[in-house]
Short mmCIF file of C-alpha atoms in Angstrom, two decimals:
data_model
loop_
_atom_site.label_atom_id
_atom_site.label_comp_id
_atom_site.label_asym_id
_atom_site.label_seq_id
_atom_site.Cartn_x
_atom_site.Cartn_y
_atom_site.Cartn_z
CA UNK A 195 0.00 0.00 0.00
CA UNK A 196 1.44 3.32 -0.72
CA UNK A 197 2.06 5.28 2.58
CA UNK A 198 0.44 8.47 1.21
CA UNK A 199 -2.34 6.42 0.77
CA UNK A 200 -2.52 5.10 3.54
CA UNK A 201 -5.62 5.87 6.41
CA UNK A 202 -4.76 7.45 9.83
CA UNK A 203 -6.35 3.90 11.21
CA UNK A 204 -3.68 1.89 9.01
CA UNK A 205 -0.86 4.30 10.31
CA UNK A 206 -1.84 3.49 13.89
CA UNK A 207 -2.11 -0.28 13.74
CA UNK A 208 1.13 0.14 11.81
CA UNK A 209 2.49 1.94 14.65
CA UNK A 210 0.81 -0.40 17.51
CA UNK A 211 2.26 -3.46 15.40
CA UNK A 212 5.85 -1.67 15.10
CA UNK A 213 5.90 -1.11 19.49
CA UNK A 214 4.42 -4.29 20.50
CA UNK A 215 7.70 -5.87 18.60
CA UNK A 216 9.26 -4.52 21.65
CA UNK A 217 9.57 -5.62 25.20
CA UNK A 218 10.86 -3.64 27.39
CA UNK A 219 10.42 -0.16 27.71
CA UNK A 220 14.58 0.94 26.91
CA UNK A 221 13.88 -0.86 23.12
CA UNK A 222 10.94 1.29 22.42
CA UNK A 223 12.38 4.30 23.69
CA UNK A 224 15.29 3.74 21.41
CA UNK A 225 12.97 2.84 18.23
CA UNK A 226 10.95 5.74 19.48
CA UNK A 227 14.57 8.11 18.67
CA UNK A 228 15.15 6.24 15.63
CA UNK A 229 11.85 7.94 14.76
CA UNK A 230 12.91 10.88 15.45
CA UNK A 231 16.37 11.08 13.57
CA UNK A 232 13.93 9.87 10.75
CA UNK A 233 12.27 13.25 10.75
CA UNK A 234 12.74 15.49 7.45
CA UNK A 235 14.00 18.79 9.14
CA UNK A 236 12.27 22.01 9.03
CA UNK A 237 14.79 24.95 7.07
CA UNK A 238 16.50 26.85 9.85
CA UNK A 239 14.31 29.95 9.30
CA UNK A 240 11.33 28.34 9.49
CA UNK A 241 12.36 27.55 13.26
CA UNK A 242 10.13 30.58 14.43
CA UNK A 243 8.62 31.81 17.33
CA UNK A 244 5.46 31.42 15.88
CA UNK A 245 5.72 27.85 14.90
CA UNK A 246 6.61 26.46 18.43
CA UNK A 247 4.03 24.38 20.27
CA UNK A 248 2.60 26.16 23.46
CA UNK A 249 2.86 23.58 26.19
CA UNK A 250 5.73 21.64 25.46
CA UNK A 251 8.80 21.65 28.31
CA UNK A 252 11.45 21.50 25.10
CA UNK A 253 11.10 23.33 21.92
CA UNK A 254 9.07 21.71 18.85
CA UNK A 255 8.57 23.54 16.01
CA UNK A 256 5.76 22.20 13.94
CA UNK A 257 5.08 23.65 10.18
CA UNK A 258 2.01 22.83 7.99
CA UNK A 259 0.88 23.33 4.39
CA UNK A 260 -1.95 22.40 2.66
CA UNK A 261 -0.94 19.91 -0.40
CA UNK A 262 -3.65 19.13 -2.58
CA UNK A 263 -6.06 18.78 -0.34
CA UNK A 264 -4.10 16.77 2.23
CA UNK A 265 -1.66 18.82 5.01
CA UNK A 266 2.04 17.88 5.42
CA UNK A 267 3.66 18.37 8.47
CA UNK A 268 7.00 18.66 9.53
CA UNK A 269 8.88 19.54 12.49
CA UNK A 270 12.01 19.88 14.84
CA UNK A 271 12.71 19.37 18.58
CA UNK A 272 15.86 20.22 20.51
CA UNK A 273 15.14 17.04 22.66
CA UNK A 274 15.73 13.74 21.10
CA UNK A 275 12.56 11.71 22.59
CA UNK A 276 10.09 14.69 21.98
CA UNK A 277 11.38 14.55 18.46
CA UNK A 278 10.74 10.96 18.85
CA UNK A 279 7.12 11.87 19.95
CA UNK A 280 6.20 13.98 16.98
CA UNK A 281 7.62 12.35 14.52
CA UNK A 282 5.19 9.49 15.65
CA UNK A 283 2.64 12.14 15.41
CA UNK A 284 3.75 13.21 11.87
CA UNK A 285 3.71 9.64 10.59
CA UNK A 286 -0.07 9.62 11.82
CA UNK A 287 -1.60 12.72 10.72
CA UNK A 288 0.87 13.52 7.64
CA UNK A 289 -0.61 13.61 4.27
CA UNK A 290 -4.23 13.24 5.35
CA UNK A 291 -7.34 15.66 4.90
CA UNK A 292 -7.95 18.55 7.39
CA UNK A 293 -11.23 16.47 8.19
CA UNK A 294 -9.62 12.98 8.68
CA UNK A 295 -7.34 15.23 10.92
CA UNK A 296 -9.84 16.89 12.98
CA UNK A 297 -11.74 13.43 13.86
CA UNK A 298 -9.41 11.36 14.43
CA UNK A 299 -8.81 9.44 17.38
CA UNK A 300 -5.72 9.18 19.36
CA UNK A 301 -6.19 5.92 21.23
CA UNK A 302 -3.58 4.55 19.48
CA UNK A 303 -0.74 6.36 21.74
CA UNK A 304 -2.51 4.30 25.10
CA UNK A 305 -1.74 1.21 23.05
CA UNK A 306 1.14 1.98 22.45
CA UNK A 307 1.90 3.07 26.31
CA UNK A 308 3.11 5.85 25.42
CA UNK A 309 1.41 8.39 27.68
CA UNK A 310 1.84 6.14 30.74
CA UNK A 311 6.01 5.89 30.32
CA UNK A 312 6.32 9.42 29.72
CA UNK A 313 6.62 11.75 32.14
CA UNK A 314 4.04 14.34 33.08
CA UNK A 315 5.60 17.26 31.55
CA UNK A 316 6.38 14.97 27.99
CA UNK A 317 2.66 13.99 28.21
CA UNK A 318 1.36 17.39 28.57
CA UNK A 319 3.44 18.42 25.56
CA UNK A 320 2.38 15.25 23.81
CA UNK A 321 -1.16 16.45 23.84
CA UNK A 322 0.01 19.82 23.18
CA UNK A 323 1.28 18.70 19.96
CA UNK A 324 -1.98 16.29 18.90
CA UNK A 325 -3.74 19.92 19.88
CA UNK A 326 -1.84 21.67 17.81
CA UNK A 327 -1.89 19.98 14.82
CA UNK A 328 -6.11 19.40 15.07
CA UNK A 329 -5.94 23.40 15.13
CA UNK A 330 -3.97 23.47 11.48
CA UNK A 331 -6.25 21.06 10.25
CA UNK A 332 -9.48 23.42 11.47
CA UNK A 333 -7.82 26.34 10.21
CA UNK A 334 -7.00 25.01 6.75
CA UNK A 335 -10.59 23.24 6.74
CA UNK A 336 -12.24 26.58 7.51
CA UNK A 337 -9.67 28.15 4.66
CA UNK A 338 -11.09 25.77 1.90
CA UNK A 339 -14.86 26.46 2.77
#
């Protein structure tokens, strides 16, 4: 199946498939950074104030735009498991409508454990970031009305 084809549902069981390879916690840390170094980079002067996510302890920098008809993210953390975090994220909601976007649901990331190994400060800015990305997807949804 092509990956830009691909649902948000097939992304997640893709993703719940890929961590439950995984025993301990350590391994999916490290697969979770492996992620992360995966991430195509945002150009250095995109790295703005207004592009960082409100609510996250280390800096992420999330950019959108609007590809026909589908939004592309990308994005940049100083801290290697946050950038872990949203590249997960990106891999999810990447190349998919505004409207897929905006209803989606996010119970993959308790399959996954995520929320529970992560501190409190990482899971605030892990919601943070789903937040954040829902509000591109409203705003470019609202755009194309």
């Amino acid at each position: 199946m092509n990956k830009n084809n691909m649902t948000i549902t097939n992304v997640q069981e893709e993703l719940i498939d890929e961590f439950s390879l995984f025993d301990d916690w350590m391994d999916k840390y490290e697969h979770l950074i492996e992620l992360g170094k995966s991430l195509p980079l945002i150009d250095e002067d995109k790295k703005t104030d207004d592009k960082l996510i409100k609510g996250c302890q280390s800096k992420v920098w999330l950019q959108s735009e609007l590809n026909n008809g589908k939004i592309v993210f990308t994005a940049d953390s100083d801290a290697i498991i946050t950038k872990g975090i949203v590249a997960v994220l990106i891999r999810v909601f990447s190349n998919q409508t505004p409207e897929t976007i905006v209803n989606a649901d996010t119970g993959f990331i308790d399959e996954i454990g995520l929320k529970e190994h992560l501190s409190p400060t990482r899971a605030n800015g892990l919601v943070s970031m789903i937040k954040q990305m829902k509000l591109y997807a409203v705003a470019y949804q609202a755009a194309q009305k």
